């Protein structure tokens, strides 16, 4: 049996929803959630500052993830004339993830054991 894709995720039918799937593909990719979380909590960041706040992510991977998030319209790369300064900020679309991220944190605090998570990630 094949699953039928729907374009409106508000439908009451239980079918594959491409928008839902795409959302989890973006946020579920390693480091993306943490990058968004840092930008939500700390605001606009220079690359070096962002790299310090996501310390286990290599610079190469961080650059890749920022480019991906930029292509998705979640992160904006800001450059300034007559300056080498480059900053990363959330777009309006990225800022709109705050409620989602807060809900994920709340769910995790309620249902996940911190010690078990640390063991799994080690």
mmCIF file of C-alpha atoms in Angstrom:
data_model
loop_
_atom_site.group_PDB
_atom_site.id
_atom_site.type_symbol
_atom_site.label_atom_id
_atom_site.label_comp_id
_atom_site.label_asym_id
_atom_site.label_seq_id
_atom_site.Cartn_x
_atom_site.Cartn_y
_atom_site.Cartn_z
ATOM 1 C CA UNK A 1 0.000 0.000 0.000
ATOM 2 C CA UNK A 2 1.402 3.408 -0.915
ATOM 3 C CA UNK A 3 0.978 6.518 1.188
ATOM 4 C CA UNK A 4 -0.780 9.463 -0.392
ATOM 5 C CA UNK A 5 0.930 12.805 0.114
ATOM 6 C CA UNK A 6 -1.186 15.777 1.172
ATOM 7 C CA UNK A 7 -0.339 19.443 0.816
ATOM 8 C CA UNK A 8 -2.365 20.760 3.783
ATOM 9 C CA UNK A 9 -1.021 19.576 7.133
ATOM 10 C CA UNK A 10 -4.169 20.697 8.952
ATOM 11 C CA UNK A 11 -6.209 17.881 7.438
ATOM 12 C CA UNK A 12 -7.676 15.361 9.887
ATOM 13 C CA UNK A 13 -6.623 12.443 7.702
ATOM 14 C CA UNK A 14 -3.639 10.413 8.822
ATOM 15 C CA UNK A 15 -1.486 10.567 5.744
ATOM 16 C CA UNK A 16 2.071 11.448 4.952
ATOM 17 C CA UNK A 17 2.431 15.214 5.226
ATOM 18 C CA UNK A 18 5.377 16.606 3.248
ATOM 19 C CA UNK A 19 5.476 19.812 5.305
ATOM 20 C CA UNK A 20 5.679 17.907 8.585
ATOM 21 C CA UNK A 21 8.316 15.597 7.166
ATOM 22 C CA UNK A 22 10.365 18.532 5.813
ATOM 23 C CA UNK A 23 10.206 20.308 9.200
ATOM 24 C CA UNK A 24 11.630 17.304 11.015
ATOM 25 C CA UNK A 25 14.259 16.846 8.323
ATOM 26 C CA UNK A 26 15.466 20.413 8.925
ATOM 27 C CA UNK A 27 15.284 20.495 12.728
ATOM 28 C CA UNK A 28 16.338 16.876 13.175
ATOM 29 C CA UNK A 29 19.614 17.264 11.334
ATOM 30 C CA UNK A 30 22.508 17.154 13.771
ATOM 31 C CA UNK A 31 23.386 20.602 15.147
ATOM 32 C CA UNK A 32 20.515 22.484 13.464
ATOM 33 C CA UNK A 33 18.290 22.506 16.547
ATOM 34 C CA UNK A 34 21.155 23.686 18.738
ATOM 35 C CA UNK A 35 22.140 26.414 16.271
ATOM 36 C CA UNK A 36 18.560 27.685 16.165
ATOM 37 C CA UNK A 37 18.356 27.447 19.963
ATOM 38 C CA UNK A 38 21.534 29.518 20.434
ATOM 39 C CA UNK A 39 20.305 32.189 18.020
ATOM 40 C CA UNK A 40 16.909 32.271 19.745
ATOM 41 C CA UNK A 41 18.471 32.677 23.191
ATOM 42 C CA UNK A 42 21.531 34.788 22.378
ATOM 43 C CA UNK A 43 20.424 36.743 19.319
ATOM 44 C CA UNK A 44 22.650 37.656 16.388
ATOM 45 C CA UNK A 45 26.074 35.977 16.568
ATOM 46 C CA UNK A 46 29.419 36.215 14.855
ATOM 47 C CA UNK A 47 30.674 32.878 13.541
ATOM 48 C CA UNK A 48 33.392 32.554 16.192
ATOM 49 C CA UNK A 49 30.883 33.213 18.987
ATOM 50 C CA UNK A 50 28.416 30.738 17.562
ATOM 51 C CA UNK A 51 31.208 28.156 17.196
ATOM 52 C CA UNK A 52 32.080 28.585 20.897
ATOM 53 C CA UNK A 53 28.458 27.955 21.877
ATOM 54 C CA UNK A 54 28.267 24.817 19.718
ATOM 55 C CA UNK A 55 31.703 23.474 20.696
ATOM 56 C CA UNK A 56 31.472 19.859 19.519
ATOM 57 C CA UNK A 57 30.486 20.902 16.001
ATOM 58 C CA UNK A 58 33.472 21.367 13.695
ATOM 59 C CA UNK A 59 33.813 24.679 11.885
ATOM 60 C CA UNK A 60 33.320 22.909 8.546
ATOM 61 C CA UNK A 61 30.045 21.329 9.655
ATOM 62 C CA UNK A 62 28.881 24.567 11.289
ATOM 63 C CA UNK A 63 29.421 26.409 7.997
ATOM 64 C CA UNK A 64 27.454 23.696 6.155
ATOM 65 C CA UNK A 65 24.581 23.828 8.629
ATOM 66 C CA UNK A 66 24.415 27.627 8.543
ATOM 67 C CA UNK A 67 24.295 27.551 4.727
ATOM 68 C CA UNK A 68 21.509 24.950 4.837
ATOM 69 C CA UNK A 69 19.524 26.968 7.372
ATOM 70 C CA UNK A 70 20.058 30.058 5.233
ATOM 71 C CA UNK A 71 18.733 28.250 2.148
ATOM 72 C CA UNK A 72 15.670 27.204 4.158
ATOM 73 C CA UNK A 73 15.026 30.833 5.104
ATOM 74 C CA UNK A 74 15.626 30.249 8.815
ATOM 75 C CA UNK A 75 18.995 31.978 9.208
ATOM 76 C CA UNK A 76 20.242 35.186 7.617
ATOM 77 C CA UNK A 77 23.936 35.807 6.943
ATOM 78 C CA UNK A 78 24.679 39.497 7.397
ATOM 79 C CA UNK A 79 27.681 41.217 5.874
ATOM 80 C CA UNK A 80 28.590 44.873 6.189
ATOM 81 C CA UNK A 81 30.158 47.214 3.644
ATOM 82 C CA UNK A 82 33.745 48.209 4.423
ATOM 83 C CA UNK A 83 33.972 45.519 7.101
ATOM 84 C CA UNK A 84 34.966 41.872 7.374
ATOM 85 C CA UNK A 85 32.244 41.428 9.980
ATOM 86 C CA UNK A 86 29.855 38.568 9.253
ATOM 87 C CA UNK A 87 26.952 37.817 11.558
ATOM 88 C CA UNK A 88 24.215 35.215 11.648
ATOM 89 C CA UNK A 89 20.696 35.962 12.783
ATOM 90 C CA UNK A 90 17.345 34.261 12.664
ATOM 91 C CA UNK A 91 14.896 35.472 10.069
ATOM 92 C CA UNK A 92 11.265 36.040 10.978
ATOM 93 C CA UNK A 93 10.682 32.436 9.938
ATOM 94 C CA UNK A 94 13.480 31.324 12.283
ATOM 95 C CA UNK A 95 12.182 33.455 15.162
ATOM 96 C CA UNK A 96 8.822 31.767 14.693
ATOM 97 C CA UNK A 97 10.427 28.496 15.864
ATOM 98 C CA UNK A 98 10.659 29.817 19.456
ATOM 99 C CA UNK A 99 7.379 28.259 20.558
ATOM 100 C CA UNK A 100 8.338 24.954 18.938
ATOM 101 C CA UNK A 101 11.748 24.920 20.618
ATOM 102 C CA UNK A 102 10.240 25.887 23.985
ATOM 103 C CA UNK A 103 7.767 23.013 23.653
ATOM 104 C CA UNK A 104 10.537 20.552 22.790
ATOM 105 C CA UNK A 105 12.535 21.695 25.836
ATOM 106 C CA UNK A 106 9.464 21.350 28.053
ATOM 107 C CA UNK A 107 8.690 17.876 26.760
ATOM 108 C CA UNK A 108 12.306 16.772 27.198
ATOM 109 C CA UNK A 109 12.460 18.141 30.755
ATOM 110 C CA UNK A 110 9.306 16.227 31.631
ATOM 111 C CA UNK A 111 9.955 12.915 29.916
ATOM 112 C CA UNK A 112 13.679 12.363 29.424
ATOM 113 C CA UNK A 113 16.228 11.357 32.030
ATOM 114 C CA UNK A 114 19.237 13.684 31.789
ATOM 115 C CA UNK A 115 21.710 11.029 32.935
ATOM 116 C CA UNK A 116 20.508 8.569 30.299
ATOM 117 C CA UNK A 117 20.839 11.230 27.591
ATOM 118 C CA UNK A 118 24.412 12.001 28.632
ATOM 119 C CA UNK A 119 25.302 8.287 28.501
ATOM 120 C CA UNK A 120 23.780 7.905 25.020
ATOM 121 C CA UNK A 121 25.625 10.928 23.667
ATOM 122 C CA UNK A 122 28.997 9.954 25.135
#
